[in-house]
mmCIF file of C-alpha atoms in Angstrom:
data_model
loop_
_atom_site.group_PDB
_atom_site.id
_atom_site.type_symbol
_atom_site.label_atom_id
_atom_site.label_comp_id
_atom_site.label_asym_id
_atom_site.label_seq_id
_atom_site.Cartn_x
_atom_site.Cartn_y
_atom_site.Cartn_z
ATOM 1 C CA MET A 1 -0.423 -0.095 -0.439
ATOM 2 C CA SER A 2 2.441 2.472 -1.318
ATOM 3 C CA LEU A 3 4.629 3.740 -4.260
ATOM 4 C CA GLN A 4 7.492 1.750 -2.557
ATOM 5 C CA ALA A 5 5.610 -1.445 -2.841
ATOM 6 C CA LEU A 6 4.805 -0.516 -6.378
ATOM 7 C CA MET A 7 8.350 0.078 -7.635
ATOM 8 C CA ALA A 8 9.459 -3.398 -5.625
ATOM 9 C CA LYS A 9 7.044 -5.429 -7.091
ATOM 10 C CA LYS A 10 7.733 -7.342 -9.985
ATOM 11 C CA TYR A 11 5.916 -7.641 -13.416
ATOM 12 C CA ASP A 12 4.216 -9.951 -15.060
ATOM 13 C CA GLY A 13 1.667 -8.181 -17.970
ATOM 14 C CA ARG A 14 1.563 -11.115 -20.691
ATOM 15 C CA ASP A 15 -0.379 -12.896 -22.566
ATOM 16 C CA LEU A 16 -2.861 -9.732 -25.104
ATOM 17 C CA ARG A 17 -5.743 -11.434 -26.592
ATOM 18 C CA LEU A 18 -7.004 -10.445 -29.756
ATOM 19 C CA GLY A 19 -11.119 -10.648 -29.152
ATOM 20 C CA ARG A 20 -13.447 -9.803 -31.735
ATOM 21 C CA VAL A 21 -13.186 -7.208 -34.235
ATOM 22 C CA LEU A 22 -15.377 -4.134 -32.656
ATOM 23 C CA SER A 23 -15.047 -2.328 -36.026
ATOM 24 C CA ARG A 24 -13.523 -1.728 -39.302
ATOM 25 C CA THR A 25 -12.217 2.045 -40.555
ATOM 26 C CA ASP A 26 -9.735 2.748 -43.252
ATOM 27 C CA ALA A 27 -7.075 3.100 -40.733
ATOM 28 C CA TYR A 28 -7.116 0.530 -38.262
ATOM 29 C CA THR A 29 -8.770 -2.211 -36.773
ATOM 30 C CA ARG A 30 -10.765 -2.122 -33.340
ATOM 31 C CA TYR A 31 -10.433 -5.807 -31.176
ATOM 32 C CA TYR A 32 -11.773 -6.593 -27.434
ATOM 33 C CA VAL A 33 -9.232 -7.448 -26.464
ATOM 34 C CA THR A 34 -7.540 -9.055 -22.339
ATOM 35 C CA TYR A 35 -4.167 -8.670 -21.806
ATOM 36 C CA ALA A 36 -2.919 -10.885 -17.053
ATOM 37 C CA SER A 37 -2.176 -8.315 -14.655
ATOM 38 C CA GLY A 38 -0.814 -9.935 -12.450
ATOM 39 C CA LYS A 39 -4.029 -12.350 -11.003
ATOM 40 C CA LEU A 40 -6.314 -10.861 -12.836
ATOM 41 C CA THR A 41 -7.240 -10.748 -16.392
ATOM 42 C CA ILE A 42 -7.776 -6.933 -17.025
ATOM 43 C CA SER A 43 -10.242 -5.979 -20.778
ATOM 44 C CA GLY A 44 -9.697 -3.546 -23.232
ATOM 45 C CA ILE A 45 -9.844 -2.005 -26.502
ATOM 46 C CA LEU A 46 -6.658 -2.188 -29.035
ATOM 47 C CA ASN A 47 -6.984 0.193 -31.862
ATOM 48 C CA VAL A 48 -4.330 -1.316 -34.550
ATOM 49 C CA PRO A 49 -2.873 0.556 -37.232
ATOM 50 C CA ARG A 50 -3.752 -1.276 -40.738
ATOM 51 C CA THR A 51 -0.490 0.097 -42.086
ATOM 52 C CA PRO A 52 1.864 -3.687 -42.071
ATOM 53 C CA GLY A 53 4.877 -3.420 -39.747
ATOM 54 C CA ARG A 54 5.554 -2.789 -36.375
ATOM 55 C CA HIS A 55 4.155 0.772 -34.834
ATOM 56 C CA PRO A 56 4.669 3.175 -31.856
ATOM 57 C CA ALA A 57 1.992 2.773 -29.114
ATOM 58 C CA LEU A 58 0.133 4.500 -26.396
ATOM 59 C CA VAL A 59 -1.765 2.563 -23.237
ATOM 60 C CA LEU A 60 -5.127 5.766 -22.278
ATOM 61 C CA ASN A 61 -5.775 6.094 -19.322
ATOM 62 C CA HIS A 62 -8.973 6.966 -19.220
ATOM 63 C CA GLY A 63 -10.556 9.086 -15.880
ATOM 64 C CA TYR A 64 -13.328 8.309 -13.918
ATOM 65 C CA ILE A 65 -16.575 6.376 -14.958
ATOM 66 C CA ASP A 66 -18.778 4.647 -12.516
ATOM 67 C CA PRO A 67 -17.587 1.149 -12.665
ATOM 68 C CA ALA A 68 -21.520 0.529 -12.211
ATOM 69 C CA ILE A 69 -22.088 2.267 -15.582
ATOM 70 C CA TYR A 70 -18.910 1.864 -17.665
ATOM 71 C CA THR A 71 -19.012 -0.326 -20.353
ATOM 72 C CA ASN A 72 -15.874 -1.945 -22.347
ATOM 73 C CA GLY A 73 -13.894 0.555 -23.868
ATOM 74 C CA ARG A 74 -15.796 3.765 -22.359
ATOM 75 C CA GLY A 75 -13.579 7.436 -21.878
ATOM 76 C CA LEU A 76 -11.411 9.040 -24.645
ATOM 77 C CA MET A 77 -12.933 7.978 -27.769
ATOM 78 C CA ARG A 78 -12.067 10.702 -29.367
ATOM 79 C CA GLU A 79 -8.623 10.118 -28.922
ATOM 80 C CA GLN A 80 -8.387 6.643 -29.353
ATOM 81 C CA ASP A 81 -9.902 7.216 -32.965
ATOM 82 C CA TYR A 82 -7.186 10.318 -33.294
ATOM 83 C CA LEU A 83 -4.078 8.770 -32.435
ATOM 84 C CA ALA A 84 -5.070 5.366 -34.491
ATOM 85 C CA ARG A 85 -5.529 7.218 -37.408
ATOM 86 C CA ARG A 86 -1.850 8.890 -37.228
ATOM 87 C CA GLY A 87 -0.254 5.174 -37.015
ATOM 88 C CA TYR A 88 -0.688 4.553 -33.041
ATOM 89 C CA VAL A 89 -1.185 1.435 -31.761
ATOM 90 C CA VAL A 90 -3.835 2.335 -29.312
ATOM 91 C CA LEU A 91 -4.562 0.628 -26.263
ATOM 92 C CA HIS A 92 -7.306 1.404 -23.785
ATOM 93 C CA THR A 93 -7.712 -0.353 -20.644
ATOM 94 C CA ASP A 94 -10.572 -0.572 -18.484
ATOM 95 C CA TYR A 95 -8.751 -1.105 -15.222
ATOM 96 C CA ARG A 96 -10.023 -4.009 -12.484
ATOM 97 C CA ASN A 97 -13.828 -3.954 -11.761
ATOM 98 C CA HIS A 98 -14.601 -2.388 -15.147
ATOM 99 C CA ALA A 99 -16.368 -3.741 -17.803
ATOM 100 C CA GLN A 100 -14.964 -7.450 -18.294
ATOM 101 C CA SER A 101 -12.168 -6.661 -16.037
ATOM 102 C CA SER A 102 -11.662 -9.160 -12.778
ATOM 103 C CA LYS A 103 -12.748 -7.903 -9.411
ATOM 104 C CA ASP A 104 -10.339 -6.663 -6.927
ATOM 105 C CA PRO A 105 -13.097 -5.913 -4.383
ATOM 106 C CA GLN A 106 -10.498 -4.413 -1.810
ATOM 107 C CA SER A 107 -9.029 -1.332 -4.412
ATOM 108 C CA GLU A 108 -11.175 0.947 -3.046
ATOM 109 C CA VAL A 109 -9.937 0.899 0.362
ATOM 110 C CA ASN A 110 -6.239 -0.112 -1.423
ATOM 111 C CA LEU A 111 -7.374 3.418 -3.189
ATOM 112 C CA ARG A 112 -7.338 2.487 -6.499
ATOM 113 C CA LEU A 113 -3.704 1.422 -6.460
ATOM 114 C CA GLY A 114 -4.096 -1.192 -8.703
ATOM 115 C CA TYR A 115 -4.826 0.614 -11.071
ATOM 116 C CA THR A 116 -1.343 1.828 -11.673
ATOM 117 C CA GLU A 117 -0.526 -2.657 -11.518
ATOM 118 C CA ASP A 118 -3.160 -2.929 -14.502
ATOM 119 C CA VAL A 119 -1.624 -0.242 -16.881
ATOM 120 C CA ILE A 120 2.346 -1.320 -15.689
ATOM 121 C CA ASN A 121 1.026 -4.645 -16.952
ATOM 122 C CA ALA A 122 -0.786 -3.414 -19.988
ATOM 123 C CA VAL A 123 2.476 -1.573 -21.841
ATOM 124 C CA LEU A 124 4.166 -4.727 -21.119
ATOM 125 C CA ALA A 125 1.937 -7.320 -22.677
ATOM 126 C CA LEU A 126 1.644 -4.173 -24.822
ATOM 127 C CA LYS A 127 5.570 -5.109 -26.389
ATOM 128 C CA ALA A 128 5.390 -8.369 -26.462
ATOM 129 C CA ALA A 129 2.367 -7.958 -29.339
ATOM 130 C CA PRO A 130 4.374 -8.636 -32.924
ATOM 131 C CA PHE A 131 2.517 -5.056 -34.650
ATOM 132 C CA VAL A 132 4.380 -2.791 -31.652
ATOM 133 C CA ASP A 133 7.449 -1.372 -31.600
ATOM 134 C CA PRO A 134 8.072 -2.159 -28.211
ATOM 135 C CA GLN A 135 10.950 0.583 -27.900
ATOM 136 C CA ARG A 136 8.605 3.190 -28.486
ATOM 137 C CA VAL A 137 5.489 3.155 -26.166
ATOM 138 C CA GLY A 138 4.048 5.937 -24.291
ATOM 139 C CA LEU A 139 1.835 6.923 -22.227
ATOM 140 C CA PHE A 140 -1.850 8.993 -22.275
ATOM 141 C CA GLY A 141 -3.679 9.609 -19.593
ATOM 142 C CA ARG A 142 -6.578 11.508 -18.447
ATOM 143 C CA SER A 143 -7.755 13.419 -15.077
ATOM 144 C CA MET A 144 -7.612 10.362 -13.384
ATOM 145 C CA GLY A 145 -6.004 8.532 -15.383
ATOM 146 C CA GLY A 146 -3.503 11.292 -15.036
ATOM 147 C CA GLY A 147 -2.375 10.168 -11.557
ATOM 148 C CA ILE A 148 -1.977 6.379 -12.956
ATOM 149 C CA THR A 149 0.633 8.029 -14.638
ATOM 150 C CA TYR A 150 2.496 9.579 -12.180
ATOM 151 C CA ASN A 151 2.301 6.638 -10.589
ATOM 152 C CA VAL A 152 3.642 4.582 -12.880
ATOM 153 C CA LEU A 153 6.847 6.911 -13.887
ATOM 154 C CA VAL A 154 7.626 7.276 -10.642
ATOM 155 C CA ALA A 155 7.282 3.051 -9.978
ATOM 156 C CA GLN A 156 8.960 1.859 -12.962
ATOM 157 C CA PRO A 157 11.342 4.573 -15.052
ATOM 158 C CA GLY A 158 12.354 3.348 -18.126
ATOM 159 C CA LEU A 159 8.859 1.941 -18.990
ATOM 160 C CA VAL A 160 8.056 3.511 -21.400
ATOM 161 C CA LYS A 161 9.372 6.430 -24.158
ATOM 162 C CA ALA A 162 7.687 9.582 -22.928
ATOM 163 C CA ALA A 163 3.839 10.422 -21.102
ATOM 164 C CA ILE A 164 1.722 12.980 -22.105
ATOM 165 C CA VAL A 165 -1.773 13.771 -19.255
ATOM 166 C CA TYR A 166 -5.040 15.753 -19.833
ATOM 167 C CA ALA A 167 -6.561 17.471 -16.609
ATOM 168 C CA PRO A 168 -4.954 15.409 -14.225
ATOM 169 C CA VAL A 169 -5.725 14.845 -11.215
ATOM 170 C CA SER A 170 -3.196 16.613 -8.517
ATOM 171 C CA SER A 171 -0.331 14.371 -7.851
ATOM 172 C CA ASN A 172 -0.241 14.439 -4.023
ATOM 173 C CA ALA A 173 -3.014 12.006 -3.212
ATOM 174 C CA VAL A 174 -4.337 14.153 -0.126
ATOM 175 C CA ASP A 175 -5.646 16.780 -2.733
ATOM 176 C CA ASN A 176 -7.611 13.958 -4.289
ATOM 177 C CA PHE A 177 -8.729 12.086 -0.651
ATOM 178 C CA ASN A 178 -10.777 15.038 0.081
ATOM 179 C CA ARG A 179 -11.942 16.501 -2.818
ATOM 180 C CA TRP A 180 -14.022 13.055 -4.511
ATOM 181 C CA VAL A 181 -13.521 10.606 -1.483
ATOM 182 C CA ARG A 182 -13.772 12.187 2.234
ATOM 183 C CA PRO A 183 -17.353 13.206 1.046
ATOM 184 C CA GLN A 184 -18.118 10.285 0.771
ATOM 185 C CA ALA A 185 -18.634 9.279 4.559
ATOM 186 C CA GLU A 186 -18.379 4.872 3.710
ATOM 187 C CA ILE A 187 -15.712 5.264 2.233
ATOM 188 C CA ALA A 188 -14.041 7.161 3.293
ATOM 189 C CA GLY A 189 -14.061 5.303 6.986
ATOM 190 C CA ALA A 190 -12.924 2.983 5.530
ATOM 191 C CA ILE A 191 -10.285 3.750 3.957
ATOM 192 C CA VAL A 192 -9.427 6.025 7.732
ATOM 193 C CA ARG A 193 -9.864 2.940 9.147
ATOM 194 C CA ALA A 194 -7.653 0.885 6.959
ATOM 195 C CA HIS A 195 -4.663 3.705 6.533
ATOM 196 C CA GLY A 196 -5.178 6.808 8.996
ATOM 197 C CA ASP A 197 -6.978 10.785 8.392
ATOM 198 C CA PRO A 198 -4.568 11.960 6.583
ATOM 199 C CA ALA A 199 -3.469 14.371 9.013
ATOM 200 C CA ALA A 200 -3.360 11.525 12.104
ATOM 201 C CA ASN A 201 -0.529 9.135 9.538
ATOM 202 C CA PRO A 202 1.252 11.712 6.862
ATOM 203 C CA THR A 203 4.110 9.209 5.927
ATOM 204 C CA PHE A 204 1.730 6.553 4.835
ATOM 205 C CA TRP A 205 -0.385 9.606 2.668
ATOM 206 C CA ARG A 206 2.839 10.555 1.671
ATOM 207 C CA ASN A 207 3.963 7.458 0.406
ATOM 208 C CA LEU A 208 0.762 7.070 -1.873
ATOM 209 C CA SER A 209 2.060 10.359 -3.432
ATOM 210 C CA ALA A 210 3.676 10.688 -7.250
ATOM 211 C CA VAL A 211 4.699 14.321 -6.434
ATOM 212 C CA ASN A 212 7.244 12.873 -3.446
ATOM 213 C CA PHE A 213 8.797 10.506 -5.966
ATOM 214 C CA PHE A 214 9.622 12.953 -9.141
ATOM 215 C CA ASP A 215 13.686 12.416 -8.970
ATOM 216 C CA ARG A 216 12.742 8.908 -9.623
ATOM 217 C CA ILE A 217 11.240 9.405 -13.487
ATOM 218 C CA THR A 218 12.853 9.556 -16.645
ATOM 219 C CA GLU A 219 10.720 10.226 -19.468
ATOM 220 C CA PRO A 220 9.519 13.731 -20.600
ATOM 221 C CA LEU A 221 6.113 14.560 -19.489
ATOM 222 C CA LEU A 222 3.284 16.513 -21.080
ATOM 223 C CA ILE A 223 0.883 18.297 -19.248
ATOM 224 C CA GLN A 224 -1.831 19.877 -20.901
ATOM 225 C CA GLN A 225 -5.026 21.983 -18.943
ATOM 226 C CA GLY A 226 -7.461 23.779 -19.146
ATOM 227 C CA LEU A 227 -8.063 27.101 -17.247
ATOM 228 C CA ALA A 228 -11.526 26.874 -16.708
ATOM 229 C CA ASP A 229 -11.194 23.422 -14.959
ATOM 230 C CA SER A 230 -14.035 22.764 -12.253
ATOM 231 C CA THR A 231 -13.819 19.818 -11.960
ATOM 232 C CA CYS A 232 -9.628 19.136 -11.367
ATOM 233 C CA PRO A 233 -8.363 22.524 -10.047
ATOM 234 C CA PRO A 234 -5.202 24.303 -12.492
ATOM 235 C CA VAL A 235 -3.532 25.216 -9.530
ATOM 236 C CA TRP A 236 -3.083 21.345 -9.672
ATOM 237 C CA ALA A 237 -1.047 20.999 -12.728
ATOM 238 C CA GLN A 238 0.221 24.060 -12.133
ATOM 239 C CA GLN A 239 1.729 22.589 -8.456
ATOM 240 C CA THR A 240 3.039 18.915 -10.406
ATOM 241 C CA TYR A 241 4.750 21.407 -13.400
ATOM 242 C CA ALA A 242 6.607 23.849 -10.413
ATOM 243 C CA ALA A 243 7.708 19.957 -8.816
ATOM 244 C CA LEU A 244 8.855 18.350 -12.056
ATOM 245 C CA GLN A 245 10.583 21.393 -12.535
ATOM 246 C CA LYS A 246 12.240 21.653 -9.352
ATOM 247 C CA ALA A 247 13.762 18.122 -9.661
ATOM 248 C CA GLY A 248 14.953 18.939 -13.269
ATOM 249 C CA LYS A 249 12.593 15.841 -15.141
ATOM 250 C CA GLN A 250 11.809 17.351 -18.135
ATOM 251 C CA ALA A 251 7.911 18.397 -18.476
ATOM 252 C CA THR A 252 6.091 20.578 -20.956
ATOM 253 C CA LEU A 253 3.055 22.246 -19.853
ATOM 254 C CA TYR A 254 0.331 24.193 -22.148
ATOM 255 C CA THR A 255 -2.686 26.183 -20.324
ATOM 256 C CA TYR A 256 -5.838 26.873 -21.886
ATOM 257 C CA PRO A 257 -7.979 29.658 -21.275
ATOM 258 C CA GLY A 258 -10.986 29.148 -21.298
ATOM 259 C CA GLU A 259 -11.519 25.090 -21.859
ATOM 260 C CA GLU A 260 -13.537 22.801 -19.273
ATOM 261 C CA HIS A 261 -11.919 19.381 -18.096
ATOM 262 C CA ALA A 262 -13.174 18.601 -21.113
ATOM 263 C CA PHE A 263 -12.123 20.459 -23.300
ATOM 264 C CA ALA A 264 -13.628 21.492 -26.559
ATOM 265 C CA ALA A 265 -12.580 24.381 -28.889
ATOM 266 C CA ALA A 266 -9.126 24.365 -28.337
ATOM 267 C CA TRP A 267 -8.730 20.234 -28.313
ATOM 268 C CA PRO A 268 -7.312 19.557 -31.609
ATOM 269 C CA ARG A 269 -5.326 22.528 -31.353
ATOM 270 C CA SER A 270 -4.245 20.411 -27.823
ATOM 271 C CA MET A 271 -4.157 16.808 -29.715
ATOM 272 C CA ALA A 272 -1.937 18.084 -32.169
ATOM 273 C CA ARG A 273 0.847 19.675 -30.172
ATOM 274 C CA SER A 274 0.077 16.048 -28.065
ATOM 275 C CA VAL A 275 1.010 14.167 -31.126
ATOM 276 C CA ALA A 276 4.458 17.078 -32.304
ATOM 277 C CA PHE A 277 5.220 16.161 -28.710
ATOM 278 C CA LEU A 278 5.655 12.280 -28.920
ATOM 279 C CA LYS A 279 7.514 12.692 -32.300
ATOM 280 C CA GLN A 280 9.807 14.593 -31.037
ATOM 281 C CA GLN A 281 10.604 12.050 -28.050
ATOM 282 C CA GLY A 282 10.886 9.697 -31.508
ATOM 283 C CA LEU A 283 7.034 7.939 -31.146
#
């Protein structure tokens, strides 16, 4: 129950299985897929460009969607299509407890750290695919998925070549707990009973917060943030960027006045910047 535990853990992401074809476009084929994450099976979707050979690849980490209503591949739909049309293999993971993925009854009490494991294993499984260049794999996370991306970068430096986050949650776990979990009395109570309140057990919460381990990051990171975001306060992205700079890391922050959490008018410009960033990193 710490980022240090994720650093020490041995991962064996494997067995990426292409299931039924969900759709075909002029640019890519979309599959239902599963892969192994430890003892769990995780579902997802995979967009594979129709051009031959090995391709650069991205694991997409979606934001929070209630697992009770979540369906396979839901979230980041615009990005899934946009990136596949630009030559990327796109693996959008469902995480444990989502869609057809295995269940983990302790996921919420364990502050969803298992999602980070699922993404690390997704990268490893994807690298073994015959249509992927294993040296050119990156991460793309949105909102909660941005926080998962931070966790992966500090837990397993060198796993990917570069990462992008959009409208990310805070890199400080206490901010996220106070904003979203504390108002939910039942789950907040269970977490506090298991691990202590942030004020009472600051060491535990410090060890859940990626910002405290930014010295470990080895990959360039792009942060895209709307300044009118009412879900994830823009100051979180700005504080994360400042902490990355202080740690001497290669980070870029683009902000967009008037853009809300989901991005609207500026989305095409932000995505063009994202692809330009990936190309600069050899992805």
